[in-house]
Tab-separated table of C-alpha atoms in Angstrom:
chain	number	residue	atom	x	y	z
A	1	MET	CA	72.802	103.936	60.802
A	2	THR	CA	71.318	107.453	60.551
A	3	GLN	CA	68.541	108.744	62.816
A	4	GLY	CA	68.705	105.371	64.487
A	5	ARG	CA	67.576	103.622	61.287
A	6	PRO	CA	69.464	101.237	58.992
A	7	LEU	CA	70.492	102.656	55.629
A	8	LEU	CA	69.063	99.762	53.640
A	9	ASN	CA	65.310	99.533	53.183
A	10	PRO	CA	64.197	96.678	55.458
A	11	ARG	CA	62.341	95.092	52.527
A	12	LEU	CA	65.747	94.439	50.944
A	13	ALA	CA	67.584	93.459	54.100
A	14	GLU	CA	67.623	89.766	53.188
A	15	PHE	CA	69.286	90.460	49.846
A	16	GLY	CA	73.022	90.918	49.511
A	17	THR	CA	75.327	90.552	46.536
A	18	THR	CA	73.771	88.238	43.959
A	19	ILE	CA	75.143	84.719	43.742
A	20	PHE	CA	76.068	85.400	40.111
A	21	ALA	CA	78.296	88.333	40.993
A	22	GLU	CA	79.863	86.351	43.833
A	23	MET	CA	80.629	83.269	41.782
A	24	SER	CA	81.760	85.183	38.696
A	25	ALA	CA	84.204	87.142	40.856
A	26	LEU	CA	85.423	83.839	42.265
A	27	ALA	CA	85.984	82.554	38.734
A	28	VAL	CA	88.087	85.597	37.845
A	29	ARG	CA	90.079	85.455	41.080
A	30	THR	CA	90.931	81.775	40.701
A	31	GLY	CA	91.223	81.631	36.913
A	32	SER	CA	88.479	79.005	36.824
A	33	ILE	CA	86.081	78.067	34.034
A	34	ASN	CA	82.819	79.875	34.760
A	35	LEU	CA	79.887	77.499	34.304
A	36	GLY	CA	77.920	79.425	36.915
A	37	GLN	CA	76.518	82.536	35.255
A	38	GLY	CA	74.448	82.025	32.127
A	39	PHE	CA	76.199	84.051	29.472
A	40	PRO	CA	77.720	82.694	26.243
A	41	ASP	CA	81.443	82.944	25.601
A	42	THR	CA	80.898	83.813	21.935
A	43	ASP	CA	78.789	86.528	20.322
A	44	GLY	CA	75.625	85.877	18.383
A	45	PRO	CA	75.001	86.293	14.640
A	46	GLU	CA	77.505	88.568	12.938
A	47	GLU	CA	74.813	90.277	10.856
A	48	ILE	CA	73.034	91.339	14.039
A	49	ARG	CA	76.198	92.841	15.503
A	50	GLU	CA	76.758	94.687	12.222
A	51	ALA	CA	73.162	95.939	12.364
A	52	ALA	CA	73.964	97.499	15.748
A	53	VAL	CA	77.138	99.077	14.357
A	54	GLN	CA	75.204	100.468	11.402
A	55	ALA	CA	72.535	101.907	13.696
A	56	LEU	CA	75.257	103.686	15.683
A	57	ARG	CA	76.797	105.094	12.515
A	58	ASP	CA	73.416	106.160	11.141
A	59	GLY	CA	72.541	107.969	14.356
A	60	LYS	CA	69.681	105.615	15.182
A	61	GLY	CA	69.096	105.404	18.901
A	62	ASN	CA	72.090	107.496	19.931
A	63	GLN	CA	69.696	109.909	21.612
A	64	TYR	CA	66.706	108.977	23.769
A	65	PRO	CA	64.519	106.500	21.873
A	66	PRO	CA	60.739	106.556	22.385
A	67	GLY	CA	59.721	105.437	25.876
A	68	PRO	CA	57.793	102.346	24.720
A	69	GLY	CA	60.647	101.321	22.384
A	70	VAL	CA	61.487	102.158	18.776
A	71	PRO	CA	58.609	101.401	16.381
A	72	GLU	CA	60.759	98.987	14.354
A	73	LEU	CA	61.386	96.758	17.362
A	74	ARG	CA	57.817	96.896	18.642
A	75	ALA	CA	56.606	95.837	15.205
A	76	ALA	CA	59.171	93.011	15.101
A	77	ILE	CA	58.074	91.761	18.539
A	78	SER	CA	54.450	91.808	17.422
A	79	ASP	CA	55.361	89.915	14.234
A	80	HIS	CA	57.374	87.373	16.286
A	81	GLN	CA	54.393	86.605	18.523
A	82	ARG	CA	52.159	86.093	15.499
A	83	ARG	CA	54.744	84.058	13.595
A	84	PHE	CA	55.547	81.585	16.356
A	85	TYR	CA	52.375	81.513	18.468
A	86	ASP	CA	49.558	82.989	16.372
A	87	LEU	CA	49.089	85.717	18.981
A	88	LEU	CA	48.104	89.182	17.768
A	89	PHE	CA	49.465	92.191	19.640
A	90	ASP	CA	49.116	95.796	18.507
A	91	PRO	CA	52.695	97.148	18.397
A	92	ASP	CA	51.477	100.609	19.441
A	93	THR	CA	49.499	99.582	22.534
A	94	ASP	CA	50.328	95.977	23.465
A	95	VAL	CA	54.157	95.965	23.356
A	96	LEU	CA	56.688	97.596	25.680
A	97	VAL	CA	60.480	97.447	25.308
A	98	THR	CA	62.493	97.199	28.543
A	99	ALA	CA	66.078	97.015	29.780
A	100	GLY	CA	66.146	93.242	29.626
A	101	ALA	CA	63.634	90.874	31.172
A	102	THR	CA	64.828	91.812	34.655
A	103	GLU	CA	63.513	95.358	34.312
A	104	ALA	CA	60.318	94.009	32.784
A	105	ILE	CA	59.785	91.836	35.855
A	106	ALA	CA	60.574	94.716	38.223
A	107	ALA	CA	58.277	97.160	36.443
A	108	THR	CA	55.478	94.597	36.304
A	109	MET	CA	55.715	93.807	40.017
A	110	LEU	CA	55.820	97.502	40.952
A	111	ALA	CA	52.884	98.269	38.671
A	112	LEU	CA	50.545	95.426	39.587
A	113	LEU	CA	51.225	94.744	43.272
A	114	GLU	CA	50.288	96.566	46.463
A	115	PRO	CA	51.664	96.004	49.963
A	116	GLY	CA	50.138	92.873	51.458
A	117	ASP	CA	49.425	91.175	48.120
A	118	GLU	CA	50.649	87.608	47.717
A	119	VAL	CA	52.577	86.266	44.736
A	120	ILE	CA	52.863	82.545	44.085
A	121	ALA	CA	56.063	81.523	42.307
A	122	PHE	CA	57.620	78.144	41.579
A	123	GLU	CA	60.817	77.674	43.551
A	124	PRO	CA	63.687	77.438	42.895
A	125	PHE	CA	63.293	80.808	41.226
A	126	TYR	CA	65.518	83.383	39.551
A	127	ASP	CA	66.788	85.572	42.360
A	128	SER	CA	65.401	88.858	41.029
A	129	TYR	CA	61.844	87.573	41.514
A	130	ALA	CA	62.170	87.666	45.279
A	131	ALA	CA	63.760	91.122	45.263
A	132	CYS	CA	61.152	92.595	42.908
A	133	VAL	CA	58.243	91.214	44.922
A	134	ALA	CA	59.844	92.583	48.100
A	135	MET	CA	60.360	96.040	46.570
A	136	ALA	CA	56.648	96.118	45.759
A	137	GLY	CA	55.851	95.362	49.415
A	138	ALA	CA	54.174	92.091	48.529
A	139	LYS	CA	54.702	88.616	49.968
A	140	ARG	CA	56.086	85.750	47.925
A	141	VAL	CA	54.494	82.348	48.422
A	142	PRO	CA	56.716	79.561	47.073
A	143	LEU	CA	55.487	76.377	45.448
A	144	THR	CA	58.409	73.958	45.517
A	145	LEU	CA	59.403	71.960	42.436
A	146	ARG	CA	61.043	68.833	43.827
A	147	ALA	CA	63.664	66.554	42.327
A	148	PRO	CA	63.868	64.418	40.345
A	149	SER	CA	60.951	65.486	38.117
A	150	PHE	CA	60.552	69.133	39.207
A	151	ARG	CA	56.873	69.060	38.262
A	152	PRO	CA	54.406	71.456	39.942
A	153	ASP	CA	51.944	69.896	42.384
A	154	LEU	CA	48.708	71.442	41.135
A	155	ASP	CA	46.733	70.462	44.234
A	156	GLU	CA	49.351	72.204	46.325
A	157	LEU	CA	49.109	75.226	44.033
A	158	ARG	CA	45.387	75.417	44.642
A	159	SER	CA	45.937	75.217	48.387
A	160	ARG	CA	48.373	78.171	48.223
A	161	ILE	CA	45.742	80.522	46.784
A	162	THR	CA	44.157	82.810	49.374
A	163	PRO	CA	41.984	85.940	49.201
A	164	ARG	CA	45.248	87.930	49.266
A	165	THR	CA	46.723	86.198	46.198
A	166	ARG	CA	47.160	88.783	43.452
A	167	LEU	CA	49.209	87.017	40.814
A	168	LEU	CA	51.089	83.930	39.715
A	169	LEU	CA	54.710	84.438	38.605
A	170	LEU	CA	55.652	81.624	36.252
A	171	ASN	CA	58.826	80.745	34.368
A	172	THR	CA	58.704	78.214	31.557
A	173	PRO	CA	61.145	76.958	30.398
A	174	HIS	CA	62.204	77.110	34.016
A	175	ASN	CA	65.516	78.397	35.341
A	176	PRO	CA	67.301	76.617	37.022
A	177	THR	CA	65.613	73.198	36.680
A	178	GLY	CA	64.944	73.190	32.921
A	179	THR	CA	61.321	72.132	33.454
A	180	VAL	CA	58.888	72.949	30.644
A	181	LEU	CA	55.230	73.049	31.650
A	182	THR	CA	53.061	70.535	29.828
A	183	ALA	CA	49.849	71.493	28.036
A	184	GLU	CA	47.886	69.785	30.813
A	185	GLU	CA	49.732	71.699	33.539
A	186	GLN	CA	49.241	74.989	31.731
A	187	SER	CA	45.539	74.337	31.255
A	188	ALA	CA	45.117	73.546	34.954
A	189	ILE	CA	47.031	76.677	35.963
A	190	ALA	CA	44.958	78.782	33.579
A	191	ALA	CA	41.744	77.359	35.025
A	192	LEU	CA	42.872	78.298	38.542
A	193	ALA	CA	43.795	81.805	37.399
A	194	VAL	CA	40.390	82.312	35.809
A	195	GLU	CA	38.533	80.764	38.752
A	196	HIS	CA	40.252	83.051	41.259
A	197	ASP	CA	40.565	86.074	38.940
A	198	LEU	CA	44.336	86.161	39.240
A	199	LEU	CA	46.871	88.010	37.156
A	200	VAL	CA	49.651	85.892	35.653
A	201	VAL	CA	53.164	87.032	34.769
A	202	THR	CA	55.135	84.646	32.574
A	203	ASP	CA	58.916	84.818	32.178
A	204	GLU	CA	59.559	83.238	28.763
A	205	VAL	CA	63.169	84.247	28.067
A	206	TYR	CA	64.107	80.663	27.156
A	207	GLU	CA	61.173	80.268	24.751
A	208	HIS	CA	63.445	79.209	21.868
A	209	LEU	CA	65.394	76.704	23.968
A	210	VAL	CA	62.911	73.860	24.413
A	211	TYR	CA	64.391	70.437	23.659
A	212	GLU	CA	61.405	68.240	24.473
A	213	GLY	CA	58.109	69.428	23.007
A	214	ALA	CA	57.496	73.080	22.170
A	215	HIS	CA	56.997	76.359	23.976
A	216	ARG	CA	53.381	77.407	24.428
A	217	PRO	CA	52.608	80.860	25.865
A	218	LEU	CA	50.024	80.829	28.629
A	219	ALA	CA	48.455	83.929	27.078
A	220	ALA	CA	47.210	81.736	24.219
A	221	LEU	CA	44.885	79.747	26.480
A	222	PRO	CA	41.181	80.593	26.887
A	223	GLY	CA	40.528	83.322	29.416
A	224	MET	CA	44.229	84.175	29.807
A	225	ARG	CA	44.881	86.946	27.284
A	226	GLU	CA	43.314	89.689	29.389
A	227	ARG	CA	45.095	88.654	32.603
A	228	THR	CA	48.585	87.664	31.395
A	229	VAL	CA	51.760	89.723	31.092
A	230	SER	CA	54.279	87.857	28.918
A	231	ILE	CA	57.956	88.767	29.298
A	232	SER	CA	60.872	87.808	27.093
A	233	SER	CA	64.209	89.141	25.899
A	234	ALA	CA	66.838	88.952	23.196
A	235	GLY	CA	69.853	88.027	25.302
A	236	LYS	CA	69.270	84.293	25.613
A	237	THR	CA	68.012	83.741	22.056
A	238	PHE	CA	70.633	85.778	20.187
A	239	SER	CA	73.635	85.557	22.558
A	240	TYR	CA	73.942	89.278	23.173
A	241	THR	CA	73.198	89.323	26.880
A	242	GLY	CA	75.063	92.598	27.459
A	243	TRP	CA	72.694	94.555	25.240
A	244	LYS	CA	69.857	94.150	27.747
A	245	VAL	CA	66.888	94.316	25.380
A	246	GLY	CA	63.690	92.820	26.767
A	247	TRP	CA	59.982	93.295	26.256
A	248	VAL	CA	56.480	92.908	27.587
A	249	THR	CA	53.458	91.835	25.543
A	250	ALA	CA	49.954	92.026	26.981
A	251	ASP	CA	46.581	93.675	26.468
A	252	ALA	CA	46.785	97.459	26.368
A	253	PRO	CA	45.563	98.161	29.955
A	254	LEU	CA	48.243	95.854	31.395
A	255	VAL	CA	50.992	97.326	29.207
A	256	ALA	CA	49.915	100.851	30.197
A	257	ALA	CA	50.199	99.908	33.867
A	258	VAL	CA	53.660	98.391	33.431
A	259	ARG	CA	54.813	101.340	31.330
A	260	THR	CA	53.802	103.723	34.122
A	261	ALA	CA	56.270	102.016	36.485
A	262	LYS	CA	58.949	101.377	33.836
A	263	GLN	CA	59.226	105.050	32.853
A	264	TYR	CA	60.545	105.857	36.322
A	265	LEU	CA	63.136	103.079	36.285
A	266	THR	CA	65.399	103.333	33.235
A	267	TYR	CA	62.942	105.390	31.162
A	268	VAL	CA	64.741	104.217	27.998
A	269	SER	CA	67.764	102.079	27.163
A	270	ALA	CA	69.755	100.297	24.448
A	271	GLY	CA	68.725	102.664	21.638
A	272	PRO	CA	70.953	101.407	18.782
A	273	PHE	CA	70.623	97.800	19.934
A	274	GLN	CA	66.857	97.970	19.588
A	275	TYR	CA	67.219	98.364	15.830
A	276	ALA	CA	69.550	95.360	15.687
A	277	ILE	CA	67.194	93.148	17.692
A	278	ALA	CA	64.352	94.126	15.378
A	279	GLU	CA	66.361	92.479	12.607
A	280	ALA	CA	67.262	89.504	14.815
A	281	LEU	CA	63.625	88.674	15.500
A	282	ARG	CA	63.086	88.368	11.753
A	283	LEU	CA	65.877	85.844	11.185
A	284	PRO	CA	64.693	82.734	9.300
A	285	ASP	CA	63.523	79.560	11.023
A	286	THR	CA	66.868	77.967	10.187
A	287	TYR	CA	68.530	80.254	12.736
A	288	PHE	CA	66.181	79.319	15.569
A	289	ASP	CA	66.270	75.614	14.685
A	290	GLY	CA	70.052	75.588	14.435
A	291	PHE	CA	70.493	77.517	17.681
A	292	ARG	CA	68.263	75.068	19.549
A	293	ALA	CA	69.971	72.020	18.021
A	294	ASP	CA	73.409	73.353	18.947
A	295	LEU	CA	72.396	73.944	22.567
A	296	ARG	CA	70.769	70.502	22.757
A	297	ARG	CA	74.078	69.000	21.663
A	298	LYS	CA	75.947	71.027	24.285
A	299	ARG	CA	73.417	69.917	26.908
A	300	ASP	CA	74.181	66.304	26.095
A	301	LEU	CA	77.932	66.929	26.040
A	302	LEU	CA	77.987	68.503	29.498
A	303	GLY	CA	75.348	66.170	30.911
A	304	ASP	CA	77.297	63.075	29.903
A	305	GLY	CA	80.472	64.607	31.307
A	306	LEU	CA	78.836	65.440	34.633
A	307	ARG	CA	77.493	61.891	34.942
A	308	GLY	CA	80.946	60.551	34.182
A	309	ALA	CA	82.386	62.776	36.897
A	310	GLY	CA	79.979	61.309	39.446
A	311	PHE	CA	77.133	63.837	39.649
A	312	GLU	CA	73.472	62.874	39.634
A	313	VAL	CA	72.160	64.755	36.603
A	314	TYR	CA	68.604	65.983	36.077
A	315	GLU	CA	68.334	66.394	32.310
A	316	PRO	CA	66.670	69.707	31.436
A	317	GLN	CA	63.831	69.942	28.944
A	318	GLY	CA	64.716	73.561	28.213
A	319	THR	CA	67.020	76.542	29.041
A	320	TYR	CA	70.808	76.230	28.974
A	321	PHE	CA	71.276	75.047	32.544
A	322	ILE	CA	71.684	71.602	34.086
A	323	THR	CA	70.764	70.941	37.702
A	324	THR	CA	72.795	68.228	39.421
A	325	ASP	CA	72.973	66.641	42.872
A	326	ILE	CA	76.236	66.290	44.776
A	327	SER	CA	75.035	63.561	47.166
A	328	PRO	CA	76.981	60.840	45.282
A	329	PHE	CA	80.178	62.570	46.486
A	330	GLY	CA	79.018	62.365	50.088
A	331	GLU	CA	78.436	66.133	49.997
A	332	LYS	CA	75.338	67.782	51.449
A	333	ASP	CA	75.811	71.553	51.209
A	334	ALA	CA	75.864	72.928	47.661
A	335	TYR	CA	77.011	76.389	48.726
A	336	VAL	CA	80.044	75.017	50.555
A	337	PHE	CA	80.712	72.677	47.613
A	338	CYS	CA	80.573	75.537	45.070
A	339	ARG	CA	82.820	77.775	47.155
A	340	ALA	CA	85.443	75.029	47.248
A	341	LEU	CA	85.036	73.799	43.663
A	342	PRO	CA	87.390	76.339	42.006
A	343	GLU	CA	90.269	75.320	44.264
A	344	ARG	CA	89.494	71.628	43.876
A	345	CYS	CA	89.268	71.511	40.091
A	346	GLY	CA	89.130	74.988	38.545
A	347	VAL	CA	85.401	75.155	37.712
A	348	VAL	CA	82.734	77.532	39.015
A	349	ALA	CA	79.081	76.528	39.415
A	350	VAL	CA	76.098	77.949	41.322
A	351	PRO	CA	74.345	76.394	44.332
A	352	ASN	CA	70.618	76.008	43.717
A	353	SER	CA	69.873	76.492	47.406
A	354	VAL	CA	70.100	80.279	46.937
A	355	PHE	CA	67.065	80.104	44.621
A	356	TYR	CA	64.807	78.635	47.323
A	357	ASP	CA	62.860	80.183	50.180
A	358	THR	CA	62.967	76.676	51.645
A	359	PRO	CA	66.669	75.973	50.978
A	360	ASP	CA	66.608	72.434	52.363
A	361	ALA	CA	64.673	71.431	49.235
A	362	GLY	CA	67.718	72.244	47.113
A	363	ARG	CA	70.484	71.937	49.669
A	364	SER	CA	72.520	69.451	47.627
A	365	GLN	CA	71.733	70.797	44.127
A	366	VAL	CA	74.262	72.567	41.907
A	367	ARG	CA	73.569	74.335	38.603
A	368	PHE	CA	75.921	74.353	35.616
A	369	THR	CA	75.479	76.254	32.356
A	370	PHE	CA	76.308	74.787	28.960
A	371	CYS	CA	76.102	77.919	26.759
A	372	LYS	CA	79.864	77.771	26.205
A	373	GLY	CA	82.175	76.646	23.430
A	374	ASP	CA	82.802	72.937	22.978
A	375	ASP	CA	86.459	73.345	23.940
A	376	VAL	CA	85.454	75.040	27.208
A	377	LEU	CA	82.914	72.336	28.021
A	378	HIS	CA	85.396	69.542	27.270
A	379	GLU	CA	88.025	71.199	29.458
A	380	ALA	CA	85.508	71.720	32.267
A	381	VAL	CA	84.442	68.069	32.123
A	382	GLY	CA	88.065	66.974	32.282
A	383	ARG	CA	88.639	69.098	35.360
A	384	LEU	CA	85.466	67.899	37.059
A	385	ARG	CA	86.576	64.285	36.658
A	386	ARG	CA	89.179	65.036	39.328
A	387	LEU	CA	86.329	64.901	41.837
A	388	ALA	CA	85.913	61.178	41.147
A	389	SER	CA	89.599	60.376	41.570
């Protein structure tokens, strides 16, 4: 306390150490297999790593890159959006490179929200959403996705909209449930956004990890282009999460607003890696198809193993996470379960309850990641089977 006031901004008082840092530290301390935090245990394509090395050697990006991102990457992002979704974005005005998707979300919230605004987000939600909304002085309004289907209740969504609602914060494919919004759900959400003149921010970092159906950006729907900020990143698609290269695509006025906030956060980042990701985005379709097929196989491997160990498994349509329920073990509290799991069988997972504003909705849910090597997943499944014995 100084001057009788707490050191921490009261808007952030509810936030402590992230669950990912806590559980990853627990994995290191106990020597457990970490299926909690979503990072691969192998690097992505060798040619992309070599492209980063070459950029370093050629002096590309070793000094401050341009604030909006290097032209090569902005052009590659624009080409990617046209190639996969037939969306046209001017690389000079409609694209912004960020320090991962997390900074993109933070900059977007700070740019577009004012104190007292309301943000509707599907819970469970990635923990940075709540912190970013709070830092902007806005109020988050959760719409709960409930097991077993984790589908949004569109009537409930309509009822959540008030005169103070400023934007919808959507994530599809959805972390942690793996839900992928259907065309019908997206059309209904778009109609509500247009009807109420809402902004929409879409977190699409798992766009290339859809196992049932296909990813469809909300910005492609009628009336949505001028009100949608689309966010994605390279980490999940190319397995270089430590490089922290993300981006925003939107109409120029929205990008200009986000850039205004972003320039006072990191300003610039990941200079040499930007050149490498520009090459990654131009990899052939065989890369994206093979990457998705490999993760689908790993999903099935871990999902079958979790069922065999006694968990109730909710099969994800996308992402590289599986949500489970621990009720079959007679357990009710996922946080307590996850804290004890390393000692019980040498595996770390994450309790979904920390991703809810209404934690009772996910009290018994646990998330596992399957973006690991087959040998790691097999070993983890073997350890988890101890729970059933």
